[in-house]
Amino acid sequence: MPATDSSLKTSVGTLSLNNPFLLSSGPTTASGRQIRHAFRLGWAGAVTKTIVPDTMGIDDVSPRFAAWKGQDAGLLGFENIELLSKQKLSYWAGEIAAIKKEYPDRVLIASIMASPDPTEWQNLATAVQNAGADAVELNVSCPHGMPEQGIGAALGQHAGLVRELTHAVRGVVGIPLIVKLTPNVTDIVPVARAAVDGGADILSAINTIQCLMGIDLNTLEPLPSVAGCSTYGGYSGPAVKPIGLRMISEIARELSVPLMGIGGVSRWQDAAEYIAVGASAVQVCTEVMWSGAGIIRDMTRGLSGYLAEKHFADVGALRGHALPGIGTHAALSRTDVSLAIIDFPERCISCGRCVTACRDGGYDAVSLEEQHVVIDKNRCNGCGLCSLLCPEGVIVMQARVHGQGK
Ligand SMILES: Cc1cc2nc3c(=O)[nH]c(=O)nc-3n(C[C@H](O)[C@H](O)[C@H](O)COP(=O)(O)O)c2cc1C
């Protein structure tokens, strides 16, 4: 790891982390073997696959994943209809104790879920605390399978139920209590507030977003197709990051509770963005499934280099930096208007995409004259569409002279 890595040290509530990267609950933390592998590679912490009472049968289907891929086969969005841990509580108690002994400087969080009966949650929480878990995370946010049983996101969509459950678990454990929130709500803040009122020390968000990945147009089967049928699943990966960022920033603007950002963290830049909107650390699932736990090397190297380049002493100095810039639409400036300009004319390949887009989706301000793109300043409304779709970066948005807005 680079020498500057002390800048990556961070804390989330009372949890101290060597860097802000944790594996989130999922297939990459389904066994002690995988968690040890991730710790060897440098992950600062891990949240176990959600542990359930032994009496709750976990019967997975196959296939249980579907992917939305870009033209280069890179992952854009991921759907899963996977259930929870198939390992017994005794397995996890043994592994938590052993892993904490082998990696005392890493943070091991036990994710739990049980029936709506709070006593079952209390029993699980007590068991993982006794095993030596650093914290317990309440999964009130899984959007598939479990809501049909009145738990998972079905529970996490009701502020009152979240408050009661959190309060019940708070009553039996002394280790930090994390509540993992569902994005499948109209407003996440009341649920976040209820968790804090119930005694949560830390909030993590987001769990997956309920979705239907697609339809196989040959067979007309919904995807992922399990013998021809499917169900609504959980959406994750790069496509969900904007929603995760919104929700973390919304909570950070309203409540002063330590936050872990989750959803679409694939590169160090994503983590930096979550931290800039108020997260103290991030959790990662899909990208590790897709690219392996070794991505931690680029994540830590990239983030540490960024902090140094931008003169942030550490992760804490970056935290929340972007929040003052997020507000209401009405508060946005109407006088500081941007204008599209041709910044690198020599790069223009005369593809005409900007012309078509501005003609049909904009203000008819862009034209090609003798194979060169030209922007009519008087027609340009500053929307930014042409600069976004230009494949060569020829067009950029430049601030107009202050006060000369349309
Ligand atoms: C296949 C799969 C299984 C998951 N299982 C769990 C789980 O058991 N418990 C849980 O709290 N979250 C679970 N999650 C949700 C992730 O922890 C995470 O909140 C979500 O995927 C968004 O992060 P990502 O975009 O980095 O994957 C699962 C996600 C995936 C993709």
Short mmCIF file of C-alpha atoms and ligand atoms in Angstrom, two decimals:
data_model
loop_
_atom_site.label_atom_id
_atom_site.label_comp_id
_atom_site.label_asym_id
_atom_site.label_seq_id
_atom_site.Cartn_x
_atom_site.Cartn_y
_atom_site.Cartn_z
CA MET A 1 0.00 0.00 0.00
CA PRO A 2 1.28 3.53 -0.66
CA ALA A 3 3.03 5.40 2.14
CA THR A 4 0.28 8.02 2.22
CA ASP A 5 -2.25 5.45 3.33
CA SER A 6 -2.68 6.92 6.81
CA SER A 7 -4.86 9.47 5.00
CA LEU A 8 -7.31 6.65 4.29
CA LYS A 9 -7.92 5.86 7.95
CA THR A 10 -11.43 6.75 8.93
CA SER A 11 -14.00 6.06 11.57
CA VAL A 12 -17.71 5.41 11.34
CA GLY A 13 -19.13 6.19 14.74
CA THR A 14 -16.87 4.24 17.11
CA LEU A 15 -15.67 1.83 14.41
CA SER A 16 -12.08 2.53 13.28
CA LEU A 17 -11.21 1.52 9.73
CA ASN A 18 -7.83 1.26 7.97
CA ASN A 19 -9.51 2.60 4.86
CA PRO A 20 -13.11 3.44 3.92
CA PHE A 21 -13.76 0.23 1.94
CA LEU A 22 -15.89 -2.64 3.26
CA LEU A 23 -17.45 -5.60 1.51
CA SER A 24 -21.20 -5.31 1.85
CA SER A 25 -23.48 -8.18 2.72
CA GLY A 26 -23.85 -10.51 -0.26
CA PRO A 27 -22.35 -13.44 -2.14
CA THR A 28 -18.83 -12.08 -1.58
CA THR A 29 -19.24 -12.47 2.18
CA ALA A 30 -21.11 -15.78 2.14
CA SER A 31 -18.27 -17.63 3.86
CA GLY A 32 -15.37 -17.07 6.20
CA ARG A 33 -13.01 -18.08 3.39
CA GLN A 34 -14.12 -15.15 1.22
CA ILE A 35 -13.92 -12.64 4.08
CA ARG A 36 -10.39 -13.79 4.96
CA HIS A 37 -9.38 -13.51 1.27
CA ALA A 38 -10.72 -9.94 1.14
CA PHE A 39 -8.95 -8.99 4.38
CA ARG A 40 -5.67 -10.39 3.03
CA LEU A 41 -6.06 -8.15 -0.01
CA GLY A 42 -6.60 -5.03 2.12
CA TRP A 43 -10.34 -4.52 2.67
CA ALA A 44 -10.84 -2.68 5.95
CA GLY A 45 -14.03 -4.49 6.86
CA ALA A 46 -16.81 -6.80 5.78
CA VAL A 47 -20.49 -7.30 6.47
CA THR A 48 -21.45 -10.97 6.54
CA LYS A 49 -24.11 -12.35 4.22
CA THR A 50 -27.32 -11.83 6.18
CA ILE A 51 -27.53 -14.39 9.00
CA VAL A 52 -30.99 -15.79 9.77
CA PRO A 53 -32.36 -18.10 12.49
CA ASP A 54 -31.68 -21.78 11.76
CA THR A 55 -35.42 -22.33 11.58
CA MET A 56 -35.76 -20.07 8.51
CA GLY A 57 -35.13 -22.27 5.50
CA ILE A 58 -33.18 -20.51 2.75
CA ASP A 59 -33.98 -22.16 -0.55
CA ASP A 60 -32.37 -20.32 -3.48
CA VAL A 61 -33.46 -20.61 -7.11
CA SER A 62 -31.28 -20.73 -10.21
CA PRO A 63 -30.38 -18.80 -12.16
CA ARG A 64 -30.82 -15.87 -9.79
CA PHE A 65 -28.89 -13.08 -11.53
CA ALA A 66 -29.45 -10.97 -14.65
CA ALA A 67 -27.25 -8.23 -16.09
CA TRP A 68 -27.65 -5.13 -18.23
CA LYS A 69 -24.41 -4.73 -20.13
CA GLY A 70 -22.98 -1.92 -22.25
CA GLN A 71 -21.77 -2.40 -25.81
CA ASP A 72 -18.31 -3.36 -24.53
CA ALA A 73 -19.91 -6.07 -22.31
CA GLY A 74 -19.10 -3.96 -19.24
CA LEU A 75 -21.67 -4.08 -16.46
CA LEU A 76 -24.21 -1.26 -16.21
CA GLY A 77 -26.84 -2.77 -13.91
CA PHE A 78 -27.29 -6.07 -12.09
CA GLU A 79 -30.37 -7.85 -10.79
CA ASN A 80 -30.46 -10.57 -8.17
CA ILE A 81 -33.22 -12.63 -6.63
CA GLU A 82 -30.87 -14.31 -4.16
CA LEU A 83 -32.02 -14.93 -0.61
CA LEU A 84 -29.99 -14.86 2.61
CA SER A 85 -27.20 -16.93 4.20
CA LYS A 86 -27.60 -20.67 3.98
CA GLN A 87 -25.03 -21.17 6.78
CA LYS A 88 -26.22 -22.00 10.29
CA LEU A 89 -25.82 -19.52 13.15
CA SER A 90 -23.23 -21.83 14.78
CA TYR A 91 -21.13 -21.63 11.58
CA TRP A 92 -21.17 -17.84 11.69
CA ALA A 93 -20.48 -17.69 15.44
CA GLY A 94 -17.38 -19.86 14.90
CA GLU A 95 -16.19 -17.92 11.86
CA ILE A 96 -16.75 -14.49 13.42
CA ALA A 97 -14.70 -15.49 16.47
CA ALA A 98 -11.92 -17.03 14.36
CA ILE A 99 -11.70 -14.19 11.83
CA LYS A 100 -11.59 -11.54 14.57
CA LYS A 101 -8.69 -13.44 16.15
CA GLU A 102 -6.81 -13.61 12.84
CA TYR A 103 -7.61 -10.03 11.76
CA PRO A 104 -8.07 -7.97 14.93
CA ASP A 105 -7.53 -4.71 13.03
CA ARG A 106 -10.41 -5.32 10.60
CA VAL A 107 -14.05 -4.52 11.20
CA LEU A 108 -16.38 -7.50 10.98
CA ILE A 109 -20.07 -6.66 10.94
CA ALA A 110 -22.78 -9.28 11.26
CA SER A 111 -25.85 -8.68 9.12
CA ILE A 112 -29.00 -10.24 10.56
CA MET A 113 -32.65 -10.76 9.63
CA ALA A 114 -35.43 -12.75 11.29
CA SER A 115 -39.21 -13.04 11.36
CA PRO A 116 -41.23 -9.98 12.40
CA ASP A 117 -40.91 -11.21 16.02
CA PRO A 118 -38.29 -8.89 17.60
CA THR A 119 -37.23 -11.67 20.01
CA GLU A 120 -35.70 -13.57 17.09
CA TRP A 121 -33.69 -10.48 16.09
CA GLN A 122 -32.59 -10.01 19.69
CA ASN A 123 -31.40 -13.63 19.88
CA LEU A 124 -29.39 -13.31 16.67
CA ALA A 125 -27.91 -9.98 17.71
CA THR A 126 -26.89 -11.34 21.09
CA ALA A 127 -25.32 -14.41 19.48
CA VAL A 128 -23.19 -12.43 17.00
CA GLN A 129 -22.17 -9.97 19.72
CA ASN A 130 -21.08 -12.87 21.93
CA ALA A 131 -19.11 -14.31 19.00
CA GLY A 132 -17.11 -11.06 18.81
CA ALA A 133 -18.71 -9.15 15.92
CA ASP A 134 -17.68 -5.49 15.91
CA ALA A 135 -21.18 -4.36 15.01
CA VAL A 136 -24.55 -5.70 13.96
CA GLU A 137 -26.39 -4.54 10.84
CA LEU A 138 -30.17 -4.95 10.69
CA ASN A 139 -31.26 -5.94 7.19
CA VAL A 140 -34.68 -4.31 6.93
CA SER A 141 -34.20 -3.69 3.24
CA CYS A 142 -34.01 -6.84 1.08
CA PRO A 143 -36.61 -6.20 -1.67
CA HIS A 144 -37.26 -9.75 -2.94
CA GLY A 145 -38.55 -12.93 -1.34
CA MET A 146 -38.49 -11.64 2.21
CA PRO A 147 -41.17 -8.90 1.83
CA GLU A 148 -43.61 -11.70 0.94
CA GLN A 149 -43.02 -12.89 4.50
CA GLY A 150 -43.51 -9.42 5.99
CA ILE A 151 -39.79 -8.79 6.51
CA GLY A 152 -36.91 -7.23 4.55
CA ALA A 153 -38.04 -4.12 2.71
CA ALA A 154 -41.65 -4.71 3.84
CA LEU A 155 -40.48 -3.88 7.36
CA GLY A 156 -38.04 -1.17 6.33
CA GLN A 157 -40.72 0.79 4.50
CA HIS A 158 -42.49 1.60 7.78
CA ALA A 159 -40.78 4.12 10.01
CA GLY A 160 -42.70 2.93 13.08
CA LEU A 161 -41.70 -0.71 12.63
CA VAL A 162 -38.07 0.27 12.03
CA ARG A 163 -38.07 2.34 15.24
CA GLU A 164 -39.56 -0.51 17.27
CA LEU A 165 -37.25 -3.18 15.92
CA THR A 166 -34.14 -1.03 16.31
CA HIS A 167 -35.19 -0.20 19.86
CA ALA A 168 -35.70 -3.88 20.67
CA VAL A 169 -32.24 -4.86 19.41
CA ARG A 170 -30.66 -1.79 21.02
CA GLY A 171 -31.97 -3.11 24.32
CA VAL A 172 -29.85 -6.26 24.13
CA VAL A 173 -26.58 -5.29 22.43
CA GLY A 174 -23.82 -2.87 23.38
CA ILE A 175 -21.85 -3.06 20.11
CA PRO A 176 -22.58 -0.46 17.42
CA LEU A 177 -25.97 -0.94 15.84
CA ILE A 178 -26.32 -0.29 12.10
CA VAL A 179 -29.62 -0.15 10.25
CA LYS A 180 -29.41 -0.84 6.51
CA LEU A 181 -32.10 1.16 4.74
CA THR A 182 -34.18 0.39 1.68
CA PRO A 183 -34.34 2.80 -1.27
CA ASN A 184 -37.80 1.41 -2.11
CA VAL A 185 -39.55 4.29 -0.36
CA THR A 186 -40.81 7.71 -1.40
CA ASP A 187 -38.74 9.49 1.25
CA ILE A 188 -35.86 7.79 3.03
CA VAL A 189 -35.40 10.49 5.68
CA PRO A 190 -38.36 9.60 7.97
CA VAL A 191 -37.20 5.96 8.06
CA ALA A 192 -33.62 7.05 8.72
CA ARG A 193 -34.83 9.28 11.55
CA ALA A 194 -36.90 6.44 13.02
CA ALA A 195 -33.84 4.16 13.05
CA VAL A 196 -31.84 6.83 14.88
CA ASP A 197 -34.72 7.42 17.33
CA GLY A 198 -34.78 3.66 17.94
CA GLY A 199 -31.11 3.72 18.91
CA ALA A 200 -29.14 3.10 15.71
CA ASP A 201 -25.53 4.35 15.90
CA ILE A 202 -24.87 4.16 12.16
CA LEU A 203 -27.01 3.97 9.03
CA SER A 204 -26.06 2.20 5.82
CA ALA A 205 -27.80 2.80 2.49
CA ILE A 206 -28.78 1.65 0.01
CA ASN A 207 -29.87 -1.94 -0.32
CA THR A 208 -31.01 -2.96 -3.82
CA ILE A 209 -33.82 -1.27 -5.76
CA GLN A 210 -36.77 -3.40 -6.80
CA CYS A 211 -36.69 -4.06 -10.54
CA LEU A 212 -37.48 -6.31 -13.48
CA MET A 213 -34.33 -6.67 -15.56
CA GLY A 214 -35.98 -7.44 -18.89
CA ILE A 215 -37.79 -9.85 -21.16
CA ASP A 216 -36.11 -12.43 -23.40
CA LEU A 217 -37.69 -11.45 -26.72
CA ASN A 218 -37.16 -14.92 -28.19
CA THR A 219 -39.05 -16.75 -25.46
CA LEU A 220 -40.93 -13.81 -23.90
CA GLU A 221 -39.76 -15.07 -20.52
CA PRO A 222 -39.04 -12.48 -17.80
CA LEU A 223 -35.43 -12.31 -16.64
CA PRO A 224 -33.83 -13.93 -14.75
CA SER A 225 -35.93 -16.82 -16.00
CA VAL A 226 -36.39 -19.62 -13.49
CA ALA A 227 -38.02 -22.37 -15.56
CA GLY A 228 -39.85 -19.70 -17.56
CA CYS A 229 -40.95 -17.46 -14.67
CA SER A 230 -39.38 -14.68 -12.63
CA THR A 231 -40.11 -12.27 -9.81
CA TYR A 232 -39.16 -8.67 -9.06
CA GLY A 233 -35.54 -8.56 -7.91
CA GLY A 234 -32.95 -6.19 -6.47
CA TYR A 235 -31.09 -3.79 -8.76
CA SER A 236 -27.46 -2.92 -8.01
CA GLY A 237 -24.19 -1.99 -9.72
CA PRO A 238 -23.10 1.21 -11.52
CA ALA A 239 -26.64 2.21 -12.58
CA VAL A 240 -27.82 2.65 -8.98
CA LYS A 241 -25.04 4.96 -7.79
CA PRO A 242 -26.94 8.18 -8.55
CA ILE A 243 -29.83 6.94 -6.42
CA GLY A 244 -27.51 5.91 -3.58
CA LEU A 245 -25.79 9.30 -3.71
CA ARG A 246 -29.12 11.07 -3.55
CA MET A 247 -30.26 9.08 -0.55
CA ILE A 248 -27.01 9.38 1.41
CA SER A 249 -26.93 13.12 0.77
CA GLU A 250 -30.57 13.48 1.80
CA ILE A 251 -29.90 11.74 5.10
CA ALA A 252 -26.66 13.66 5.66
CA ARG A 253 -28.44 16.98 5.12
CA GLU A 254 -31.10 16.15 7.71
CA LEU A 255 -29.42 14.03 10.40
CA SER A 256 -26.01 13.99 12.03
CA VAL A 257 -25.57 10.22 12.12
CA PRO A 258 -22.51 8.36 10.77
CA LEU A 259 -23.25 6.92 7.32
CA MET A 260 -21.97 4.11 5.15
CA GLY A 261 -22.68 4.66 1.44
CA ILE A 262 -23.65 1.66 -0.68
CA GLY A 263 -24.74 1.25 -4.28
CA GLY A 264 -22.71 1.16 -7.47
CA VAL A 265 -19.28 1.73 -5.99
CA SER A 266 -17.07 0.34 -8.75
CA ARG A 267 -14.10 2.69 -8.74
CA TRP A 268 -12.37 4.88 -6.17
CA GLN A 269 -14.08 7.89 -7.69
CA ASP A 270 -17.46 6.50 -6.66
CA ALA A 271 -16.26 6.17 -3.09
CA ALA A 272 -14.93 9.74 -3.13
CA GLU A 273 -18.34 10.94 -4.28
CA TYR A 274 -20.16 9.08 -1.49
CA ILE A 275 -17.73 10.56 1.04
CA ALA A 276 -18.19 14.03 -0.44
CA VAL A 277 -21.94 13.77 0.19
CA GLY A 278 -21.54 12.69 3.80
CA ALA A 279 -20.56 9.02 4.02
CA SER A 280 -17.72 8.02 6.31
CA ALA A 281 -17.11 4.74 4.49
CA VAL A 282 -18.54 2.73 1.59
CA GLN A 283 -19.65 -0.85 1.16
CA VAL A 284 -19.22 -2.71 -2.13
CA CYS A 285 -20.94 -5.82 -3.48
CA THR A 286 -21.65 -6.07 -7.22
CA GLU A 287 -18.28 -4.79 -8.45
CA VAL A 288 -16.48 -7.40 -6.34
CA MET A 289 -18.75 -10.12 -7.76
CA TRP A 290 -17.96 -8.87 -11.25
CA SER A 291 -14.23 -8.06 -10.95
CA GLY A 292 -12.97 -9.76 -7.79
CA ALA A 293 -11.84 -8.52 -4.39
CA GLY A 294 -8.47 -7.44 -5.86
CA ILE A 295 -10.07 -4.15 -6.94
CA ILE A 296 -9.24 -2.92 -3.42
CA ARG A 297 -5.70 -2.13 -4.59
CA ASP A 298 -6.83 0.36 -7.22
CA MET A 299 -9.52 1.70 -4.89
CA THR A 300 -7.09 2.53 -2.08
CA ARG A 301 -4.33 3.76 -4.38
CA GLY A 302 -6.73 5.96 -6.34
CA LEU A 303 -8.45 7.48 -3.34
CA SER A 304 -5.23 8.14 -1.49
CA GLY A 305 -3.76 9.83 -4.59
CA TYR A 306 -6.87 11.96 -4.98
CA LEU A 307 -6.79 13.10 -1.34
CA ALA A 308 -3.14 14.11 -1.73
CA GLU A 309 -3.72 15.89 -5.04
CA LYS A 310 -6.64 17.87 -3.65
CA HIS A 311 -4.84 18.59 -0.36
CA PHE A 312 -7.35 16.77 1.83
CA ALA A 313 -5.47 15.59 4.91
CA ASP A 314 -7.64 12.52 5.18
CA VAL A 315 -11.01 10.96 4.38
CA GLY A 316 -12.64 12.99 7.16
CA ALA A 317 -11.57 16.24 5.51
CA LEU A 318 -13.38 15.27 2.30
CA ARG A 319 -16.52 14.10 4.08
CA GLY A 320 -19.57 16.21 3.30
CA HIS A 321 -17.63 18.69 1.16
CA ALA A 322 -20.21 18.64 -1.63
CA LEU A 323 -23.26 18.96 0.62
CA PRO A 324 -23.47 22.78 0.72
CA GLY A 325 -23.84 22.71 -3.07
CA ILE A 326 -27.00 20.57 -2.94
CA GLY A 327 -30.27 22.40 -2.39
CA THR A 328 -33.63 23.20 -3.89
CA HIS A 329 -34.23 23.82 -7.57
CA ALA A 330 -35.60 27.27 -6.79
CA ALA A 331 -32.31 28.23 -5.14
CA LEU A 332 -30.27 27.49 -8.29
CA SER A 333 -28.79 30.50 -10.09
CA ARG A 334 -30.67 31.90 -13.07
CA THR A 335 -27.98 34.41 -13.83
CA ASP A 336 -24.85 32.24 -14.08
CA VAL A 337 -25.73 30.53 -17.36
CA SER A 338 -23.50 28.27 -19.41
CA LEU A 339 -22.96 28.28 -23.14
CA ALA A 340 -21.72 25.49 -25.41
CA ILE A 341 -18.41 26.29 -27.05
CA ILE A 342 -16.13 24.43 -29.44
CA ASP A 343 -13.06 23.77 -27.32
CA PHE A 344 -11.10 21.32 -29.48
CA PRO A 345 -12.19 21.88 -33.13
CA GLU A 346 -9.36 19.69 -34.41
CA ARG A 347 -10.89 16.66 -32.69
CA CYS A 348 -14.25 16.98 -34.50
CA ILE A 349 -15.01 13.93 -36.66
CA SER A 350 -18.10 15.54 -38.21
CA CYS A 351 -20.33 12.74 -36.96
CA GLY A 352 -23.24 15.16 -36.68
CA ARG A 353 -24.64 13.75 -33.44
CA CYS A 354 -24.63 17.20 -31.83
CA VAL A 355 -26.48 18.65 -34.82
CA THR A 356 -29.23 16.01 -34.70
CA ALA A 357 -29.54 16.20 -30.93
CA CYS A 358 -29.77 19.96 -30.83
CA ARG A 359 -32.23 19.99 -33.74
CA ASP A 360 -34.57 17.32 -32.29
CA GLY A 361 -33.90 17.55 -28.55
CA GLY A 362 -32.71 21.11 -28.14
CA TYR A 363 -32.72 24.54 -29.72
CA ASP A 364 -31.45 24.04 -33.29
CA ALA A 365 -28.28 25.93 -32.42
CA VAL A 366 -25.68 23.50 -33.81
CA SER A 367 -24.80 23.00 -37.46
CA LEU A 368 -22.04 21.51 -39.57
CA GLU A 369 -20.44 23.95 -41.97
CA GLU A 370 -17.83 22.50 -44.32
CA GLN A 371 -17.47 19.51 -41.97
CA HIS A 372 -16.88 21.78 -38.97
CA VAL A 373 -19.28 22.08 -36.07
CA VAL A 374 -20.60 25.59 -35.47
CA ILE A 375 -22.70 26.81 -32.54
CA ASP A 376 -25.06 29.74 -32.91
CA LYS A 377 -24.58 31.60 -29.62
CA ASN A 378 -27.86 33.39 -29.98
CA ARG A 379 -29.83 30.17 -30.23
CA CYS A 380 -27.83 28.13 -27.67
CA ASN A 381 -29.85 27.79 -24.47
CA GLY A 382 -27.01 26.28 -22.44
CA CYS A 383 -28.74 22.98 -21.75
CA GLY A 384 -25.53 20.96 -22.18
CA LEU A 385 -26.90 18.11 -24.32
CA CYS A 386 -24.37 18.49 -27.16
CA SER A 387 -21.37 18.44 -24.84
CA LEU A 388 -22.68 15.32 -23.10
CA LEU A 389 -23.06 13.28 -26.26
CA CYS A 390 -20.05 14.48 -28.24
CA PRO A 391 -17.90 11.32 -28.51
CA GLU A 392 -14.66 13.29 -28.91
CA GLY A 393 -15.02 15.94 -26.22
CA VAL A 394 -15.06 18.74 -28.81
CA ILE A 395 -17.85 20.73 -27.14
CA VAL A 396 -17.61 21.97 -23.56
CA MET A 397 -19.86 24.12 -21.44
CA GLN A 398 -18.42 27.48 -20.47
CA ALA A 399 -19.88 29.96 -18.02
CA ARG A 400 -21.27 33.06 -19.66
CA VAL A 401 -20.15 36.37 -18.32
CA HIS A 402 -21.85 36.68 -14.93
CA GLY A 403 -25.26 38.26 -15.18
CA GLN A 404 -25.62 37.82 -18.95
CA GLY A 405 -28.09 34.99 -18.69
CA LYS A 406 -31.03 34.54 -20.99
C1 LIG B 1 -26.38 -11.11 -5.32
C2 LIG B 1 -26.59 -10.16 -4.20
C3 LIG B 1 -26.93 -10.62 -2.93
C4 LIG B 1 -27.13 -9.74 -1.87
N1 LIG B 1 -27.41 -10.21 -0.63
C5 LIG B 1 -27.58 -9.35 0.40
C6 LIG B 1 -27.80 -9.83 1.72
O1 LIG B 1 -27.81 -11.04 1.99
N2 LIG B 1 -27.99 -8.89 2.70
C7 LIG B 1 -27.96 -7.55 2.46
O2 LIG B 1 -28.12 -6.77 3.39
N3 LIG B 1 -27.72 -7.08 1.22
C8 LIG B 1 -27.53 -7.94 0.20
N4 LIG B 1 -27.27 -7.46 -1.05
C9 LIG B 1 -27.25 -6.00 -1.29
C10 LIG B 1 -25.83 -5.42 -1.25
O3 LIG B 1 -25.24 -5.59 0.00
C11 LIG B 1 -25.84 -3.93 -1.63
O4 LIG B 1 -26.62 -3.23 -0.69
C12 LIG B 1 -26.39 -3.66 -3.02
O5 LIG B 1 -26.07 -4.69 -3.92
C13 LIG B 1 -25.90 -2.33 -3.58
O6 LIG B 1 -24.51 -2.28 -3.64
P1 LIG B 1 -23.66 -2.64 -4.98
O7 LIG B 1 -24.17 -1.79 -6.09
O8 LIG B 1 -22.23 -2.38 -4.61
O9 LIG B 1 -23.90 -4.10 -5.24
C14 LIG B 1 -27.04 -8.35 -2.11
C15 LIG B 1 -26.69 -7.88 -3.39
C16 LIG B 1 -26.46 -8.76 -4.42
C17 LIG B 1 -26.07 -8.22 -5.77
#
